[in-house]
Amino acid sequence: MILFYLIAPALIMFVLSFLHHRLLNRILPITTLMILIPIVYLFGLEKPYTIIGNYWVATQLNSYILLISSIVAIGVTFALVTLKRRVRIENRSYVLFYRFFALFWIGLIISILANNMGIYWIGLEMATLSTVYMIKTNQSKHASKEAWNYMIVGAIAISLILFGIILIYASAKPILGEDAMNFALLQEHINEIKNPFLFELGFVIVSLGMFIKMGFFPMNLWLANIERASFYPVAALFSGILESAILVGFFHFSTIAIEIDRGATFSFVFIYLSLTLFLVSFLIYRSKDFMRLFSLSGVEHMILIILFWISGGYYAALLHFGAHAFLKPALFLSTGVLESNGQYKISGTLRGYQGWRGKSFAVIVGLFLLAIIGLPPSPMFFSEIYGFEAIIHLANQEDYYLWIIAALIVLLLLLSIIFYKFIEIYQSMRYEGEAESKIVYTNEWSFALLFLLATLTLLLPQTTTYLKAIYG
Amino acid sequence: MIDFFIGLFLASFIVALFSGRLYKLIFWYAFNALTLGIITLLVGAQIDDIALIISGSITLILKAGIIPFILKRSAKRFHLKREITSNIPIQYSILLVPSIIIFTLYLAEPMSSMIGVNSQYIAISISSFFLALILMIEHKNIAPKIIAFLMMENALFLLGTTATYGMPMFIELGIFIDVMIAIVIINLLFKEEAIR
């Protein structure tokens, strides 16, 4: 029954989107707010909570991710209220956006709560396909081209994930039968598998599919171009929610792969991530607009989350994940205001705000920008400290101590390029250029405040206790 | 019998790669899905698995019947370009196709000893996957790319059927629903472009 409650608001939203009522534009955001109620209820239940015959299981991990995703969705809804004043969007596209958002949300719940590889894939595919149309809500030729691009490359990525799942299933089916699809059972019996090679091959292919979907090497600019072409709330959904669903899957698969061969799993992921970070840091250095900058920075943070997770720094990974899920959509949504005087204009964008609402909005956005590069007291500062500590701890246990430390230094150097670029941009936004007047609507101020409060919640001792309890 | 249809399955991929017309490509997709449906039915009958027989029947109805019909209708309705030119010169494709098949046969050999099924089946599934990728890459137009995506789905379905004797029924049903959602979204995108 709980699964029905979880998807009920999305179903209502989906049905309502077919009605032709003049108040529809006001009713649809309210239905979005309803998604939080069942999720908060689920969050309060004792874990693990089994839903429909073990096919879906609410754990501390996935209910945390679902709660974060629902807060992001509400923030996005706030921003949508004045989207029409910021961009040219037809009423029909606006309603269609909500229709596909409903499908997206159903797909997301199916995948995040799934305790079964197949169901996880079905949910992820559903979420991916429904986002294609959201890109198309922007009626420009560029957005149309990028929607098709997303459809095609997304299809390749999702097919690779299914390919890997079939191999993993084939490796475990002789001992578990049809239950080989079950994440929890597979983890329990992983050491009984007779063909770990087949599992590892499956894991590599699943990871490749997920990395492509997250914009890793060799698709570094793919996601950035799509987010540039879409309206900013769509980019916020991509960075704050869709990538969460992919990460949940990676957490599941990698935890099992680590049980088989930690060294091989770590080496493969570490080399792949380093290569991606090498390219991304230089792309960030050269980026000339907010959307691409934030999108590429999203890739950088996904790299860090995966790196911390694979090194055993679970708390660091989850804290970093939470902080990124709040800060990045907040920055994407802020571009509606920041780019109100031109898309490729960076200097002076934190100047020219009038009244307490405008001025406080500028301060909050400035804080977000500094928090995303891990300046204290941002949760990212703490997650990075804990995360890199986990890597050093892991290096101590391995035979390749010096190699790992050397690679870590290179990674830190690459991160410093990104840090430099963000500081340069912040200074340019704050102190350079002309102070052109900008309007901040109440709803925009509200989402900024919501994300600020949500980010601060991550610093509470209760959050730390909760996150540390997830994987010890 | 299964060998014969798997051969036809692969052959339809190769012919699709060299198709220069959209309707022919849709036809080869339907033929590919038809062989896939028959293979699934045959494997299901061989191991006496009702779930596989249901999957095979749905494949025949949905992928070999409904989807090609919708695709052809959309192509007519939205006046899609019927001439589809390949980015890869034909002489390179002729070299590429056998190379992929030989490579996947070599790749599948150790895998088949682990899974315990005929290695050629797995090799053909994997090579079909790569051939679908090439089909996707070699065309500039969007319609052939969509058909390549659907053929890729077929290749994975074959891999699931041959390597694992089918995935659990509800998952296969879920995949069918996703394919239908994909078709609806593709249609919507075409419609939007036609309106503009």
XYZ file of C-alpha atoms in Angstrom:
668
model
C 0.000 0.000 0.000
C 2.845 2.399 0.829
C 4.064 2.139 -2.779
C 0.659 3.349 -3.933
C 0.799 6.303 -1.532
C 4.256 7.148 -2.818
C 3.176 7.268 -6.445
C -0.362 8.605 -5.839
C 0.590 12.348 -6.027
C 2.368 11.687 -9.327
C -0.651 9.771 -10.646
C -2.940 12.647 -9.654
C -0.587 15.093 -11.373
C -0.547 12.899 -14.497
C -4.364 12.700 -14.670
C -4.817 16.422 -13.930
C -2.454 17.339 -16.758
C -5.055 16.065 -19.237
C -7.734 18.449 -17.949
C -8.341 21.816 -19.542
C -9.004 24.106 -16.614
C -7.914 27.695 -16.270
C -6.623 27.045 -12.733
C -4.522 24.056 -13.814
C -1.285 26.046 -13.639
C -1.960 26.656 -9.937
C -3.237 23.174 -9.092
C -0.280 21.271 -10.574
C 2.388 22.822 -8.268
C 0.218 21.909 -5.255
C 0.184 18.242 -6.303
C 3.983 18.387 -6.465
C 4.058 19.549 -2.848
C 2.051 16.423 -1.928
C 4.938 14.099 -2.873
C 6.705 15.000 0.352
C 3.985 13.600 2.674
C 4.334 9.838 1.951
C 8.107 10.177 1.737
C 8.351 11.742 5.194
C 6.095 8.931 6.455
C 8.356 6.328 4.847
C 11.421 8.043 6.311
C 9.951 7.635 9.792
C 9.270 3.901 9.454
C 11.589 1.295 10.928
C 14.143 0.042 8.385
C 14.491 -2.149 6.420
C 10.843 -1.888 5.399
C 9.759 -4.467 2.850
C 7.307 -3.425 0.146
C 5.505 -5.983 -2.047
C 7.289 -9.282 -1.561
C 10.841 -7.993 -1.221
C 10.804 -6.399 -4.697
C 11.087 -2.971 -3.125
C 12.777 -2.380 0.223
C 12.992 0.959 1.981
C 16.380 1.186 3.674
C 18.013 4.039 5.526
C 20.054 4.730 2.380
C 17.272 4.912 -0.186
C 14.792 6.724 2.064
C 17.486 9.382 2.665
C 17.989 9.735 -1.096
C 14.244 9.839 -1.710
C 13.760 12.531 0.932
C 16.490 14.662 -0.628
C 15.005 14.160 -4.093
C 11.546 15.225 -2.910
C 12.941 18.420 -1.356
C 14.712 19.175 -4.636
C 11.453 18.543 -6.528
C 9.654 21.034 -4.290
C 12.402 23.612 -4.836
C 12.037 23.117 -8.588
C 8.267 23.598 -8.284
C 8.848 26.945 -6.558
C 11.031 28.028 -9.459
C 8.449 26.894 -12.012
C 5.885 29.388 -10.703
C 7.587 32.330 -12.431
C 9.229 30.419 -15.264
C 6.920 32.162 -17.739
C 8.323 35.526 -16.698
C 11.894 34.382 -17.285
C 11.617 32.407 -20.519
C 9.221 32.012 -23.423
C 7.161 28.947 -22.670
C 3.746 28.029 -24.037
C 0.995 27.042 -21.646
C 0.730 23.639 -23.354
C 4.440 22.938 -22.809
C 4.093 23.963 -19.183
C 1.298 21.424 -18.603
C 3.188 18.754 -20.570
C 6.205 19.397 -18.370
C 4.139 18.389 -15.325
C 2.741 15.333 -17.152
C 6.220 14.036 -17.857
C 7.447 15.078 -14.447
C 4.764 12.766 -13.002
C 6.055 9.860 -15.105
C 9.608 10.788 -14.144
C 8.708 10.712 -10.458
C 7.016 7.289 -10.734
C 10.107 5.926 -12.531
C 12.300 7.424 -9.855
C 10.415 5.841 -6.953
C 10.405 2.487 -8.749
C 14.185 2.608 -9.246
C 15.344 4.180 -5.968
C 13.386 1.784 -3.751
C 14.036 -1.285 -5.925
C 15.669 -4.297 -4.370
C 15.792 -5.960 -7.746
C 18.170 -5.189 -10.620
C 15.488 -5.606 -13.278
C 12.985 -3.349 -11.525
C 15.733 -0.803 -10.915
C 16.449 -0.760 -14.647
C 12.774 -0.428 -15.594
C 12.387 2.581 -13.272
C 15.575 4.201 -14.532
C 14.522 3.735 -18.162
C 11.122 5.241 -17.396
C 12.712 8.245 -15.674
C 15.188 8.685 -18.541
C 12.558 8.537 -21.261
C 10.264 10.975 -19.509
C 13.018 13.583 -19.198
C 13.415 13.624 -22.986
C 10.186 15.529 -23.366
C 11.051 17.913 -20.547
C 14.073 19.096 -22.573
C 11.692 19.723 -25.447
C 9.577 22.161 -23.394
C 12.066 24.712 -24.713
C 10.805 25.210 -28.251
C 14.175 26.236 -29.721
C 15.884 24.306 -32.514
C 18.894 23.768 -30.280
C 16.734 22.156 -27.554
C 15.066 19.935 -30.131
C 18.450 18.691 -31.352
C 19.620 18.103 -27.771
C 16.399 16.242 -26.861
C 17.106 13.770 -29.655
C 20.747 13.577 -28.588
C 19.650 12.802 -25.066
C 17.254 10.158 -26.332
C 19.955 8.416 -28.380
C 22.904 8.604 -25.982
C 20.597 7.886 -23.030
C 19.349 4.817 -24.898
C 22.909 3.601 -25.441
C 23.734 4.127 -21.767
C 20.593 2.426 -20.524
C 21.149 -0.483 -22.948
C 24.669 -0.942 -21.596
C 23.229 -1.071 -18.077
C 20.756 -3.770 -19.125
C 23.551 -5.665 -20.901
C 25.590 -5.682 -17.682
C 22.560 -6.689 -15.591
C 21.954 -9.708 -17.864
C 25.585 -10.817 -17.409
C 25.371 -10.359 -13.621
C 22.092 -12.297 -13.597
C 23.649 -15.063 -15.711
C 26.579 -15.301 -13.291
C 24.347 -15.752 -10.223
C 21.367 -17.636 -11.673
C 22.939 -21.107 -11.235
C 22.994 -20.640 -7.441
C 20.060 -18.291 -6.801
C 17.655 -18.966 -9.658
C 15.318 -16.047 -10.416
C 16.291 -14.497 -7.068
C 19.667 -13.653 -8.624
C 18.063 -10.317 -9.516
C 17.572 -9.495 -5.832
C 20.273 -7.058 -4.617
C 20.181 -8.137 -0.954
C 20.242 -11.884 -1.707
C 22.959 -11.451 -4.294
C 25.130 -9.622 -1.797
C 24.522 -12.331 0.799
C 25.564 -15.150 -1.554
C 28.128 -13.338 -3.660
C 31.047 -15.472 -2.492
C 29.244 -18.634 -3.635
C 29.236 -17.468 -7.259
C 31.207 -19.863 -9.429
C 31.973 -17.309 -12.159
C 33.087 -14.071 -10.544
C 34.653 -13.059 -13.872
C 31.212 -12.900 -15.452
C 29.942 -10.772 -12.567
C 32.929 -8.434 -12.853
C 32.420 -8.100 -16.608
C 28.765 -7.305 -15.950
C 29.748 -4.748 -13.310
C 32.181 -3.020 -15.694
C 29.493 -2.763 -18.387
C 26.849 -1.516 -15.918
C 29.329 1.081 -14.628
C 30.141 2.220 -18.178
C 26.440 2.744 -18.853
C 26.022 4.695 -15.626
C 29.154 6.778 -16.240
C 27.927 7.710 -19.711
C 24.592 8.749 -18.239
C 26.373 10.950 -15.702
C 28.447 12.656 -18.411
C 31.761 10.975 -17.666
C 34.469 10.212 -20.242
C 33.976 10.082 -23.244
C 30.669 12.004 -23.031
C 31.969 14.946 -20.988
C 30.165 17.681 -22.885
C 27.033 15.700 -23.691
C 25.149 16.507 -20.505
C 26.462 20.085 -20.375
C 25.112 20.808 -23.865
C 21.738 19.285 -23.006
C 21.435 21.302 -19.810
C 22.418 24.462 -21.678
C 19.671 23.824 -24.213
C 16.972 23.059 -21.617
C 15.150 25.449 -19.338
C 16.905 25.808 -15.990
C 14.355 23.803 -13.889
C 15.011 20.799 -16.159
C 18.756 21.116 -15.586
C 18.043 21.266 -11.844
C 16.021 18.040 -12.053
C 18.833 16.353 -13.944
C 21.503 17.316 -11.442
C 19.476 16.950 -8.263
C 17.243 13.959 -8.901
C 17.987 11.878 -12.003
C 21.635 11.484 -11.081
C 20.519 10.342 -7.600
C 18.722 7.377 -9.152
C 21.841 6.440 -11.100
C 23.997 6.780 -7.998
C 21.698 4.516 -5.955
C 22.215 1.821 -8.588
C 25.961 2.336 -8.569
C 25.984 2.071 -4.762
C 24.153 -1.278 -4.981
C 26.305 -2.792 -7.722
C 29.640 -1.529 -6.422
C 28.960 -2.749 -2.863
C 28.538 -6.269 -4.277
C 31.548 -5.923 -6.616
C 33.734 -4.807 -3.686
C 32.862 -8.057 -1.874
C 34.263 -10.039 -4.810
C 37.466 -8.089 -5.462
C 37.998 -4.743 -3.782
C 41.350 -4.044 -5.465
C 40.129 -4.644 -9.014
C 36.917 -2.665 -8.474
C 38.808 0.253 -6.926
C 41.465 0.277 -9.665
C 38.954 0.246 -12.525
C 36.775 2.978 -11.035
C 39.711 5.112 -9.868
C 41.430 5.105 -13.277
C 38.169 5.893 -15.076
C 37.318 8.720 -12.669
C 40.816 10.224 -12.858
C 40.650 10.321 -16.651
C 37.243 12.017 -16.493
C 38.371 14.541 -13.880
C 41.434 15.388 -15.977
C 39.193 16.380 -18.901
C 36.458 17.975 -16.815
C 38.796 20.263 -14.877
C 40.093 21.802 -18.118
C 36.590 22.050 -19.564
C 35.471 23.892 -16.424
C 38.462 26.206 -16.752
C 37.339 27.106 -20.274
C 33.570 27.344 -19.646
C 31.999 30.714 -20.365
C 28.451 30.385 -19.098
C 26.747 29.354 -15.865
C 24.843 26.331 -17.147
C 27.903 24.585 -18.607
C 29.956 25.555 -15.593
C 27.435 24.070 -13.156
C 26.855 21.024 -15.300
C 30.563 20.198 -15.561
C 30.955 20.888 -11.871
C 28.152 18.327 -11.355
C 30.315 15.742 -13.139
C 33.216 16.651 -10.834
C 31.052 16.084 -7.756
C 29.671 12.785 -9.067
C 33.306 11.711 -9.453
C 34.040 12.634 -5.842
C 30.930 10.878 -4.499
C 31.803 7.653 -6.363
C 35.457 7.912 -5.369
C 34.611 8.296 -1.681
C 32.095 5.458 -1.853
C 34.440 3.049 -3.575
C 37.173 3.878 -1.041
C 34.907 2.938 1.844
C 34.172 6.522 2.894
C 30.411 5.912 2.952
C 29.601 8.767 5.290
C 31.664 11.182 3.195
C 30.002 9.991 -0.016
C 26.479 10.356 1.380
C 27.171 13.765 2.941
C 28.712 14.963 -0.319
C 25.762 13.530 -2.212
C 23.248 15.368 -0.015
C 25.117 18.670 -0.228
C 25.483 18.416 -3.992
C 21.817 17.453 -4.437
C 20.779 20.688 -2.695
C 23.456 23.109 -3.857
C 23.593 22.276 -7.551
C 19.847 22.492 -8.304
C 19.822 25.726 -6.256
C 22.546 27.141 -8.511
C 20.844 25.924 -11.670
C 17.563 27.510 -10.576
C 19.386 30.746 -9.703
C 20.521 31.067 -13.324
C 16.975 32.241 -14.075
C 17.909 35.435 -12.217
C 21.661 35.442 -12.933
C 21.146 35.178 -16.696
C 18.252 37.644 -16.832
C 20.524 40.158 -18.604
C 22.194 37.707 -20.989
C 23.178 34.049 -21.135
C 26.914 34.488 -21.534
C 27.322 37.302 -19.046
C 29.110 36.457 -15.802
C 30.621 39.700 -14.534
C 28.420 41.760 -12.249
C 25.703 39.111 -11.921
C 25.784 39.345 -8.129
C 25.279 43.109 -8.292
C 22.267 45.295 -8.990
C 19.794 43.665 -6.636
C 17.234 45.900 -4.985
C 15.418 45.570 -1.641
C 15.992 43.086 1.159
C 14.688 40.171 -0.953
C 17.023 40.864 -3.848
C 20.021 41.557 -1.650
C 19.525 38.478 0.507
C 19.045 36.374 -2.656
C 22.423 37.621 -3.948
C 24.082 36.746 -0.628
C 22.558 33.237 -0.599
C 23.591 32.538 -4.217
C 27.112 33.772 -3.411
C 27.184 31.370 -0.465
C 26.015 28.499 -2.692
C 28.788 29.243 -5.152
C 31.426 29.194 -2.428
C 29.884 26.156 -0.738
C 29.997 24.089 -3.929
C 33.802 24.289 -4.000
C 33.979 23.083 -0.422
C 34.767 26.262 1.497
C 33.986 25.842 5.220
C 31.439 25.574 6.772
C 29.935 23.939 3.686
C 29.020 20.240 4.204
C 31.243 19.627 1.178
C 34.265 20.794 3.147
C 33.644 18.081 5.743
C 32.740 15.409 3.196
C 35.953 16.053 1.287
C 38.032 15.862 4.459
C 36.395 12.543 5.433
C 36.479 11.256 1.857
C 40.166 11.875 1.242
C 40.922 10.430 4.665
C 39.102 7.246 3.568
C 41.245 7.063 0.417
C 44.460 7.421 2.439
C 43.190 4.789 4.877
C 42.513 2.438 1.961
C 45.958 3.155 0.481
C 47.490 2.066 3.798
C 45.849 -1.350 3.436
C 46.866 -1.867 -0.203
C 50.189 -2.879 -1.778
C 50.202 0.192 -4.039
C 50.361 2.827 -1.296
C 52.695 5.195 -3.149
C 50.775 4.904 -6.428
C 47.501 5.779 -4.732
C 49.027 8.722 -2.878
C 50.654 9.999 -6.089
C 47.336 9.671 -7.950
C 45.596 11.460 -5.095
C 47.999 14.403 -5.361
C 47.278 14.638 -9.089
C 43.538 14.583 -8.336
C 43.940 17.389 -5.811
C 45.876 19.440 -8.359
C 43.043 18.990 -10.862
C 40.525 19.977 -8.199
C 42.540 23.105 -7.466
C 42.058 24.212 -11.100
C 38.297 23.988 -10.572
C 38.595 25.791 -7.232
C 40.561 28.614 -8.883
C 37.999 28.970 -11.680
C 35.066 29.198 -9.269
C 36.816 31.814 -7.115
C 37.637 33.814 -10.238
C 34.001 33.630 -11.339
C 32.732 34.601 -7.896
C 35.016 37.662 -7.859
C 33.904 38.591 -11.349
C 30.242 38.254 -10.362
C 30.747 40.226 -7.183
C 33.199 42.990 -8.071
C 33.418 43.362 -11.873
C 31.042 44.602 -14.557
C 28.140 46.961 -14.370
C 25.460 46.688 -11.703
C 22.441 46.018 -13.939
C 19.074 45.905 -12.219
C 17.625 42.431 -11.553
C 14.246 41.381 -10.230
C 13.926 38.544 -7.709
C 10.417 37.137 -7.292
C 9.160 35.807 -3.953
C 9.123 32.212 -5.164
C 12.764 32.517 -6.269
C 13.783 33.837 -2.918
C 11.785 30.995 -1.307
C 13.594 28.208 -3.184
C 16.949 29.781 -2.358
C 15.985 29.843 1.316
C 14.638 26.276 1.159
C 17.907 24.955 -0.278
C 19.960 26.997 2.195
C 18.039 25.536 5.142
C 18.197 22.025 3.664
C 21.978 22.326 3.214
C 22.394 23.564 6.783
C 20.365 20.562 8.030
C 23.151 18.325 6.728
C 25.472 19.859 9.316
C 23.254 18.872 12.261
C 24.589 16.169 14.619
C 21.385 14.126 14.037
C 22.122 14.005 10.297
C 25.697 12.901 10.974
C 24.450 10.125 13.276
C 21.880 9.010 10.693
C 24.364 8.949 7.813
C 27.090 7.217 9.814
C 24.586 4.504 10.805
C 23.817 3.629 7.168
C 27.030 1.727 6.492
C 28.731 1.838 9.818
C 15.690 -24.916 -35.878
C 16.829 -22.333 -33.296
C 20.193 -22.103 -35.103
C 18.390 -21.282 -38.358
C 16.386 -18.435 -36.796
C 19.393 -17.050 -34.909
C 21.172 -16.977 -38.263
C 18.253 -15.040 -39.733
C 18.280 -12.712 -36.715
C 21.920 -11.807 -37.383
C 21.355 -11.593 -41.131
C 18.567 -9.041 -40.628
C 21.014 -6.841 -38.682
C 23.566 -7.023 -41.485
C 20.987 -6.194 -44.167
C 19.642 -3.331 -42.032
C 23.146 -1.855 -41.896
C 23.245 -1.607 -45.661
C 19.680 -0.322 -46.137
C 19.399 3.017 -47.883
C 15.639 3.497 -47.490
C 13.671 4.105 -44.313
C 10.757 1.780 -45.085
C 13.166 -1.057 -45.855
C 14.854 -0.450 -42.533
C 11.498 -0.623 -40.748
C 10.796 -3.864 -42.599
C 14.117 -5.353 -41.469
C 13.399 -4.290 -37.921
C 10.039 -6.089 -38.083
C 11.733 -9.146 -39.577
C 14.366 -9.033 -36.840
C 11.653 -8.889 -34.166
C 9.787 -11.719 -35.893
C 12.840 -14.009 -35.737
C 13.404 -12.974 -32.126
C 9.811 -13.855 -31.229
C 10.124 -17.260 -32.914
C 13.473 -17.961 -31.177
C 11.913 -17.099 -27.801
C 8.934 -19.358 -28.506
C 11.237 -22.198 -29.573
C 13.490 -21.850 -26.511
C 10.385 -21.628 -24.293
C 8.948 -24.787 -25.839
C 12.303 -26.564 -25.561
C 12.683 -25.918 -21.832
C 8.937 -25.954 -21.197
C 8.836 -22.403 -19.824
C 5.427 -20.713 -20.022
C 6.906 -17.274 -19.197
C 9.203 -17.433 -22.227
C 6.322 -18.489 -24.462
C 4.291 -15.490 -23.253
C 7.310 -13.199 -23.819
C 7.766 -14.603 -27.313
C 4.095 -14.059 -28.131
C 4.207 -10.466 -26.871
C 7.375 -9.891 -28.923
C 5.624 -11.109 -32.037
C 2.569 -8.924 -31.490
C 4.267 -5.813 -30.156
C 7.690 -5.672 -31.769
C 6.989 -7.436 -35.054
C 3.499 -6.009 -35.517
C 2.445 -2.907 -33.595
C 5.750 -1.005 -33.344
C 6.717 -1.306 -37.058
C 3.155 -0.246 -37.944
C 3.396 2.835 -35.680
C 6.847 3.668 -37.038
C 5.709 3.482 -40.652
C 2.607 5.511 -39.892
C 4.691 8.181 -38.141
C 7.144 8.252 -41.042
C 4.262 8.940 -43.439
C 2.409 11.346 -41.169
C 5.409 13.489 -40.296
C 6.989 13.238 -43.765
C 10.249 11.792 -42.525
C 13.080 11.695 -45.033
C 12.847 8.294 -46.695
C 16.343 8.239 -48.118
C 18.817 7.426 -45.370
C 22.488 7.833 -46.150
C 25.237 6.256 -44.150
C 28.184 8.205 -42.751
C 30.442 5.164 -43.018
C 31.449 4.259 -46.596
C 30.119 0.853 -47.632
C 33.612 -0.656 -48.157
C 34.467 0.050 -44.513
C 31.162 -1.414 -43.335
C 31.898 -4.597 -45.295
C 35.161 -4.928 -43.361
C 33.660 -3.858 -40.057
C 30.731 -6.285 -39.869
C 32.718 -9.566 -40.109
C 35.390 -8.130 -37.789
C 32.740 -7.512 -35.122
C 31.265 -10.987 -35.532
C 34.682 -12.690 -35.291
C 35.654 -10.536 -32.310
C 32.449 -11.367 -30.411
C 32.801 -15.092 -31.176
C 36.259 -14.912 -29.608
C 34.864 -12.849 -26.694
C 31.936 -15.197 -26.042
C 33.991 -18.390 -25.999
C 35.158 -18.125 -22.335
C 31.763 -16.734 -21.312
C 29.832 -19.681 -22.705
C 31.907 -22.126 -20.663
C 30.840 -20.198 -17.552
C 27.172 -19.892 -18.460
C 26.891 -23.396 -19.922
C 24.953 -22.553 -23.067
C 25.849 -22.524 -26.743
C 28.596 -19.918 -27.209
C 27.376 -18.956 -30.701
C 24.070 -17.729 -29.300
C 25.784 -15.381 -26.871
C 28.277 -14.293 -29.540
C 25.472 -13.461 -31.963
C 23.582 -11.518 -29.268
C 26.674 -9.456 -28.454
C 27.616 -8.914 -32.092
C 24.020 -7.819 -32.797
C 24.367 -5.302 -29.970
C 27.521 -3.872 -31.564
C 25.955 -3.888 -35.042
C 22.993 -1.906 -33.650
C 25.500 0.573 -32.192
C 27.107 0.944 -35.630
C 23.682 1.430 -37.198
C 23.080 4.202 -34.689
C 26.422 5.868 -35.359
C 26.449 5.581 -39.155
C 23.245 7.567 -39.753
C 22.724 11.289 -39.392
C 18.921 11.155 -39.525
C 16.973 10.513 -36.370
C 14.621 7.779 -37.676
C 17.360 5.177 -38.351
C 18.834 5.965 -34.942
C 15.486 5.157 -33.304
C 15.262 1.875 -35.210
C 18.830 1.100 -34.147
C 17.809 1.675 -30.518
C 14.890 -0.743 -30.931
C 17.158 -3.305 -32.593
C 19.619 -2.912 -29.738
C 16.772 -3.762 -27.382
C 16.127 -6.886 -29.490
C 19.797 -7.899 -29.236
C 19.644 -7.577 -25.452
C 16.421 -9.543 -25.351
C 18.154 -12.328 -27.290
C 21.081 -12.204 -24.875
C 18.648 -12.516 -21.956
C 16.879 -15.425 -23.616
C 19.985 -17.362 -24.628
C 22.329 -16.619 -21.716
C 19.808 -16.908 -18.885
C 16.805 -18.647 -20.509
C 14.824 -15.484 -20.011
C 14.637 -12.971 -17.236
C 11.780 -13.046 -14.690
C 8.408 -12.474 -16.349
C 7.485 -9.225 -14.603
C 10.801 -7.673 -15.641
C 10.264 -8.596 -19.256
C 6.771 -7.112 -19.067
C 8.280 -3.953 -17.572
C 10.739 -3.766 -20.457
C 7.868 -4.077 -22.943
C 6.045 -1.218 -21.195
C 9.204 0.905 -21.348
C 9.549 0.227 -25.072
C 5.960 1.371 -25.538
C 6.624 4.549 -23.520
C 9.668 5.159 -25.740
C 7.505 4.846 -28.850
C 4.907 7.251 -27.421
C 7.610 9.805 -26.570
C 9.252 9.458 -29.979
C 5.875 10.066 -31.611
C 5.285 13.094 -29.417
C 8.669 14.534 -30.345
C 7.949 14.082 -34.040
C 4.525 15.661 -33.554
C 6.026 18.660 -31.762
C 8.482 19.181 -34.603
C 5.691 18.889 -37.163
C 3.628 21.519 -35.268
C 6.573 23.900 -35.238
